[in-house]
mmCIF file of C-alpha atoms in Angstrom:
data_model
loop_
_atom_site.group_PDB
_atom_site.id
_atom_site.type_symbol
_atom_site.label_atom_id
_atom_site.label_comp_id
_atom_site.label_asym_id
_atom_site.label_seq_id
_atom_site.Cartn_x
_atom_site.Cartn_y
_atom_site.Cartn_z
ATOM 1 C CA ASP A 1152 -0.177 -0.246 -0.223
ATOM 2 C CA SER A 1153 1.412 3.109 -1.244
ATOM 3 C CA GLY A 1154 -0.423 5.492 1.217
ATOM 4 C CA VAL A 1155 -1.737 7.399 -1.882
ATOM 5 C CA THR A 1156 -5.746 7.089 -1.954
ATOM 6 C CA GLN A 1157 -7.692 7.003 -5.373
ATOM 7 C CA THR A 1158 -11.463 7.444 -5.804
ATOM 8 C CA PRO A 1159 -13.268 5.957 -7.350
ATOM 9 C CA LYS A 1160 -11.473 2.935 -8.769
ATOM 10 C CA HIS A 1161 -13.373 2.542 -12.037
ATOM 11 C CA LEU A 1162 -15.763 5.024 -13.603
ATOM 12 C CA ILE A 1163 -17.918 4.012 -16.621
ATOM 13 C CA THR A 1164 -19.426 7.296 -18.557
ATOM 14 C CA ALA A 1165 -21.061 8.354 -21.866
ATOM 15 C CA THR A 1166 -19.118 10.721 -24.329
ATOM 16 C CA GLY A 1167 -20.127 14.182 -23.453
ATOM 17 C CA GLN A 1168 -20.040 13.630 -19.930
ATOM 18 C CA ARG A 1169 -18.007 15.255 -16.681
ATOM 19 C CA VAL A 1170 -16.518 13.208 -14.617
ATOM 20 C CA THR A 1171 -14.083 14.451 -11.468
ATOM 21 C CA LEU A 1172 -11.630 11.735 -9.978
ATOM 22 C CA ARG A 1173 -10.264 11.905 -6.161
ATOM 23 C CA CYS A 1174 -6.879 11.737 -4.822
ATOM 24 C CA SER A 1175 -5.590 11.700 -1.512
ATOM 25 C CA PRO A 1176 -1.831 11.876 -1.361
ATOM 26 C CA ARG A 1177 0.849 10.272 1.719
ATOM 27 C CA SER A 1178 0.187 11.518 5.438
ATOM 28 C CA GLY A 1179 3.226 14.868 4.921
ATOM 29 C CA ASP A 1180 3.482 14.461 1.058
ATOM 30 C CA LEU A 1181 2.522 18.214 -0.281
ATOM 31 C CA SER A 1182 2.997 16.999 -4.061
ATOM 32 C CA VAL A 1183 0.335 15.682 -6.308
ATOM 33 C CA TYR A 1184 0.761 14.353 -9.471
ATOM 34 C CA TRP A 1185 -1.655 13.545 -12.328
ATOM 35 C CA TYR A 1186 -1.042 11.049 -14.992
ATOM 36 C CA GLN A 1187 -2.670 9.110 -17.696
ATOM 37 C CA GLN A 1188 -2.138 5.712 -18.836
ATOM 38 C CA SER A 1189 -3.880 4.445 -22.058
ATOM 39 C CA LEU A 1190 -3.766 0.837 -23.218
ATOM 40 C CA ASP A 1191 -0.022 -0.519 -23.757
ATOM 41 C CA GLN A 1192 1.157 2.960 -23.422
ATOM 42 C CA GLY A 1193 3.474 4.907 -21.124
ATOM 43 C CA LEU A 1194 2.832 7.365 -18.362
ATOM 44 C CA GLN A 1195 1.696 10.329 -19.743
ATOM 45 C CA PHE A 1196 2.283 13.878 -17.180
ATOM 46 C CA LEU A 1197 -0.611 15.953 -16.681
ATOM 47 C CA ILE A 1198 -0.161 18.180 -14.169
ATOM 48 C CA GLN A 1199 1.659 18.727 -10.508
ATOM 49 C CA TYR A 1200 0.270 20.212 -7.825
ATOM 50 C CA TYR A 1201 2.567 21.351 -4.983
ATOM 51 C CA ASN A 1202 1.046 22.509 -1.379
ATOM 52 C CA GLY A 1203 -2.287 23.821 -3.178
ATOM 53 C CA GLU A 1204 -0.311 25.597 -6.077
ATOM 54 C CA GLU A 1205 -0.219 24.437 -9.402
ATOM 55 C CA ARG A 1206 3.472 23.701 -10.072
ATOM 56 C CA ALA A 1207 3.927 22.044 -13.550
ATOM 57 C CA LYS A 1208 1.562 21.333 -16.621
ATOM 58 C CA GLY A 1209 1.959 18.571 -19.202
ATOM 59 C CA ASN A 1210 0.177 17.556 -22.114
ATOM 60 C CA ILE A 1211 -3.385 18.761 -20.322
ATOM 61 C CA LEU A 1212 -6.156 19.031 -22.524
ATOM 62 C CA GLU A 1213 -7.813 22.138 -22.206
ATOM 63 C CA ARG A 1214 -11.332 20.050 -21.313
ATOM 64 C CA PHE A 1215 -9.164 19.019 -18.338
ATOM 65 C CA SER A 1216 -8.854 20.794 -15.123
ATOM 66 C CA ALA A 1217 -7.238 19.991 -11.852
ATOM 67 C CA GLN A 1218 -6.881 21.473 -8.297
ATOM 68 C CA GLN A 1219 -5.315 20.889 -4.981
ATOM 69 C CA PHE A 1220 -6.934 21.828 -2.094
ATOM 70 C CA PRO A 1221 -6.212 23.056 1.567
ATOM 71 C CA ASP A 1222 -6.330 19.674 2.813
ATOM 72 C CA LEU A 1223 -3.790 18.662 -0.142
ATOM 73 C CA HIS A 1224 -6.351 16.030 -1.635
ATOM 74 C CA SER A 1225 -6.708 16.773 -5.519
ATOM 75 C CA GLU A 1226 -9.255 16.518 -8.203
ATOM 76 C CA LEU A 1227 -9.032 16.397 -11.635
ATOM 77 C CA ASN A 1228 -12.182 17.276 -13.661
ATOM 78 C CA LEU A 1229 -12.247 16.015 -17.279
ATOM 79 C CA SER A 1230 -15.330 17.216 -19.184
ATOM 80 C CA SER A 1231 -16.392 17.039 -22.640
ATOM 81 C CA LEU A 1232 -15.044 13.484 -22.619
ATOM 82 C CA GLU A 1233 -14.466 11.837 -25.673
ATOM 83 C CA LEU A 1234 -13.910 8.026 -26.498
ATOM 84 C CA GLY A 1235 -10.090 8.222 -26.596
ATOM 85 C CA ASP A 1236 -10.357 9.788 -22.969
ATOM 86 C CA SER A 1237 -10.574 6.617 -22.130
ATOM 87 C CA ALA A 1238 -7.607 5.524 -20.031
ATOM 88 C CA LEU A 1239 -6.418 4.329 -16.237
ATOM 89 C CA TYR A 1240 -5.660 7.674 -14.375
ATOM 90 C CA PHE A 1241 -2.895 7.707 -11.997
ATOM 91 C CA CYS A 1242 -2.342 10.197 -8.889
ATOM 92 C CA ALA A 1243 1.392 10.275 -7.267
ATOM 93 C CA SER A 1244 2.542 12.256 -4.425
ATOM 94 C CA SER A 1245 6.018 13.560 -3.238
ATOM 95 C CA GLU A 1246 7.028 15.215 -0.281
ATOM 96 C CA GLY A 1247 8.506 17.873 -2.247
ATOM 97 C CA TRP A 1248 8.183 19.532 -5.310
ATOM 98 C CA GLY A 1249 12.118 19.472 -7.156
ATOM 99 C CA GLY A 1250 11.133 17.339 -9.977
ATOM 100 C CA GLY A 1251 13.568 14.301 -8.721
ATOM 101 C CA GLU A 1252 11.079 13.574 -6.478
ATOM 102 C CA LYS A 1253 10.448 9.800 -5.421
ATOM 103 C CA LEU A 1254 6.704 9.211 -6.425
ATOM 104 C CA PHE A 1255 4.140 7.237 -4.567
ATOM 105 C CA PHE A 1256 1.731 6.489 -7.082
ATOM 106 C CA GLY A 1257 -2.110 5.268 -5.976
ATOM 107 C CA SER A 1258 -4.116 2.034 -7.572
ATOM 108 C CA GLY A 1259 -6.027 4.378 -10.615
ATOM 109 C CA THR A 1260 -8.629 5.307 -11.056
ATOM 110 C CA GLN A 1261 -10.099 3.400 -14.692
ATOM 111 C CA LEU A 1262 -12.156 5.250 -16.886
ATOM 112 C CA SER A 1263 -14.382 4.031 -19.656
ATOM 113 C CA VAL A 1264 -15.625 6.619 -22.134
ATOM 114 C CA LEU A 1265 -18.911 4.789 -24.228
ATOM 115 C CA GLY B 571 10.923 18.837 -25.196
ATOM 116 C CA GLN B 572 12.622 16.526 -23.502
ATOM 117 C CA GLN B 573 12.204 12.277 -24.659
ATOM 118 C CA VAL B 574 13.024 9.408 -23.271
ATOM 119 C CA MET B 575 13.118 6.242 -25.535
ATOM 120 C CA GLN B 576 12.380 2.878 -24.001
ATOM 121 C CA ILE B 577 13.869 -0.894 -25.829
ATOM 122 C CA PRO B 578 12.566 -3.204 -26.093
ATOM 123 C CA GLN B 579 8.717 -2.418 -25.920
ATOM 124 C CA TYR B 580 8.240 -6.461 -25.022
ATOM 125 C CA GLN B 581 10.593 -8.927 -23.670
ATOM 126 C CA HIS B 582 9.729 -12.774 -23.345
ATOM 127 C CA VAL B 583 12.381 -14.927 -21.262
ATOM 128 C CA GLN B 584 12.414 -18.329 -20.192
ATOM 129 C CA GLU B 585 12.598 -18.656 -16.557
ATOM 130 C CA GLY B 586 16.237 -18.253 -15.107
ATOM 131 C CA GLU B 587 17.285 -15.970 -17.956
ATOM 132 C CA ASP B 588 18.724 -12.906 -17.770
ATOM 133 C CA PHE B 589 16.755 -9.625 -18.752
ATOM 134 C CA THR B 590 18.007 -5.936 -19.883
ATOM 135 C CA THR B 591 15.942 -2.759 -20.675
ATOM 136 C CA TYR B 592 17.365 0.033 -21.794
ATOM 137 C CA CYS B 593 16.634 3.910 -21.626
ATOM 138 C CA ASN B 594 17.928 6.554 -23.847
ATOM 139 C CA SER B 595 17.097 10.287 -23.325
ATOM 140 C CA SER B 596 17.694 13.439 -26.141
ATOM 141 C CA THR B 597 18.925 15.496 -22.954
ATOM 142 C CA THR B 598 21.071 15.069 -20.740
ATOM 143 C CA LEU B 599 19.724 14.153 -17.132
ATOM 144 C CA SER B 600 20.315 15.289 -14.067
ATOM 145 C CA ASN B 601 18.815 12.252 -12.539
ATOM 146 C CA ILE B 602 16.656 8.799 -13.994
ATOM 147 C CA GLN B 603 14.354 7.097 -11.732
ATOM 148 C CA TRP B 604 13.427 3.350 -12.572
ATOM 149 C CA TYR B 605 9.834 2.091 -12.013
ATOM 150 C CA LYS B 606 7.953 -1.510 -11.874
ATOM 151 C CA GLN B 607 4.118 -2.071 -12.406
ATOM 152 C CA ARG B 608 2.854 -5.307 -11.919
ATOM 153 C CA PRO B 609 -0.072 -6.493 -13.834
ATOM 154 C CA GLY B 610 -2.980 -4.379 -12.853
ATOM 155 C CA GLY B 611 -0.926 -2.277 -10.372
ATOM 156 C CA HIS B 612 0.365 0.863 -10.154
ATOM 157 C CA PRO B 613 3.676 2.082 -10.741
ATOM 158 C CA VAL B 614 6.083 0.959 -7.644
ATOM 159 C CA PHE B 615 9.299 3.458 -7.326
ATOM 160 C CA LEU B 616 12.397 0.438 -7.215
ATOM 161 C CA ILE B 617 15.674 3.525 -7.449
ATOM 162 C CA GLN B 618 16.954 6.662 -8.349
ATOM 163 C CA LEU B 619 20.667 7.219 -10.086
ATOM 164 C CA VAL B 620 21.937 10.530 -10.029
ATOM 165 C CA LYS B 621 25.955 10.305 -10.448
ATOM 166 C CA SER B 622 27.370 10.145 -14.201
ATOM 167 C CA GLY B 623 28.316 6.062 -14.544
ATOM 168 C CA GLU B 624 26.460 5.722 -11.097
ATOM 169 C CA VAL B 625 25.709 1.372 -10.653
ATOM 170 C CA LYS B 626 23.578 0.496 -8.396
ATOM 171 C CA LYS B 627 22.549 -3.269 -7.067
ATOM 172 C CA GLN B 628 19.279 -4.835 -5.758
ATOM 173 C CA LYS B 629 19.882 -8.650 -5.284
ATOM 174 C CA ARG B 630 19.065 -9.622 -9.191
ATOM 175 C CA LEU B 631 18.794 -6.423 -10.311
ATOM 176 C CA THR B 632 21.273 -3.939 -10.889
ATOM 177 C CA PHE B 633 21.020 -0.583 -12.521
ATOM 178 C CA GLN B 634 23.533 1.681 -14.636
ATOM 179 C CA PHE B 635 23.343 5.450 -15.608
ATOM 180 C CA GLY B 636 25.138 6.294 -18.719
ATOM 181 C CA GLU B 637 28.873 8.387 -18.068
ATOM 182 C CA ALA B 638 27.489 11.163 -20.126
ATOM 183 C CA LYS B 639 24.087 10.698 -17.944
ATOM 184 C CA LYS B 640 21.805 9.978 -21.240
ATOM 185 C CA ASN B 641 20.939 6.558 -20.794
ATOM 186 C CA SER B 642 20.484 4.083 -18.602
ATOM 187 C CA SER B 643 19.943 0.250 -18.476
ATOM 188 C CA LEU B 644 18.196 -2.000 -15.805
ATOM 189 C CA HIS B 645 19.190 -5.612 -15.687
ATOM 190 C CA ILE B 646 18.086 -8.399 -14.220
ATOM 191 C CA THR B 647 19.602 -11.484 -13.219
ATOM 192 C CA ALA B 648 17.839 -15.212 -13.239
ATOM 193 C CA THR B 649 14.537 -13.970 -13.822
ATOM 194 C CA GLN B 650 12.259 -15.167 -11.539
ATOM 195 C CA THR B 651 8.175 -15.236 -12.092
ATOM 196 C CA THR B 652 7.848 -12.583 -9.689
ATOM 197 C CA ASP B 653 9.897 -10.244 -12.012
ATOM 198 C CA VAL B 654 6.643 -10.236 -14.714
ATOM 199 C CA GLY B 655 5.302 -6.701 -15.120
ATOM 200 C CA THR B 656 6.421 -3.436 -16.843
ATOM 201 C CA TYR B 657 9.648 -1.716 -16.066
ATOM 202 C CA PHE B 658 9.585 1.742 -16.788
ATOM 203 C CA CYS B 659 12.707 4.527 -16.396
ATOM 204 C CA ALA B 660 11.351 8.256 -15.790
ATOM 205 C CA GLY B 661 14.570 10.748 -16.827
ATOM 206 C CA LEU B 662 14.540 14.561 -15.561
ATOM 207 C CA SER B 663 16.406 16.796 -17.487
ATOM 208 C CA GLY B 664 17.764 20.021 -16.302
ATOM 209 C CA SER B 665 15.725 22.398 -18.139
ATOM 210 C CA ALA B 666 12.311 19.971 -16.603
ATOM 211 C CA ARG B 667 10.312 20.634 -13.479
ATOM 212 C CA GLN B 668 9.085 16.846 -13.957
ATOM 213 C CA LEU B 669 10.257 13.460 -14.748
ATOM 214 C CA THR B 670 9.564 12.497 -18.612
ATOM 215 C CA PHE B 671 8.911 8.826 -18.183
ATOM 216 C CA GLY B 672 9.829 6.078 -20.979
ATOM 217 C CA SER B 673 7.298 4.147 -22.780
ATOM 218 C CA GLY B 674 8.068 1.181 -20.432
ATOM 219 C CA THR B 675 9.467 -2.570 -21.239
ATOM 220 C CA GLN B 676 6.539 -5.628 -20.495
ATOM 221 C CA LEU B 677 8.643 -8.214 -18.904
ATOM 222 C CA THR B 678 6.903 -12.316 -19.175
ATOM 223 C CA VAL B 679 8.717 -14.950 -17.518
ATOM 224 C CA LEU B 680 7.774 -17.986 -18.414
ATOM 225 C CA PRO B 681 7.617 -20.739 -16.348
#
């Protein structure tokens, strides 16, 4: 158990809909990262937050947004969903923000867009 | 932008054989990390390399960081069925603010 909690584990929705994925980092970790993993693909970095502030942005679509709350949990909002958004979404956390941090991954949210 | 290439994409080995995956970056890296993702699981941190030419061992796993800090490798000696999974490298270049993951090498170990 990495200590990173992601909910829900599975999400099935239709095209055009909006969903919210939730992540609680390990106790003491201030950074939260979101990654997208498509079938047989690597991990695509979406966005990073550190102590409530956006720290780095990757190839995140404009239809996607995220935030980190004062209690350090984070939410990833995906809107106007398309079939191609079906993927496994991982949240990871780390103590610092420097980019060379050891990442602890949650068990992921499997999103299926039908 | 920074690119991290990883080969091979897939590798099937007989139990007891050795396995190596290679990671190459388009830019010089300040550090490189390796993660393992078991089937149906999430990535788990294995190790971080920082110094040029660094070699680290974890039991049957040997990790190397190239002299130029642009490549790395993971070698597993005498694979076991518990080694099954996808191995990812992730590099950080000086200008980047986050790790760039390689595409991973999916290892299958045949009993």
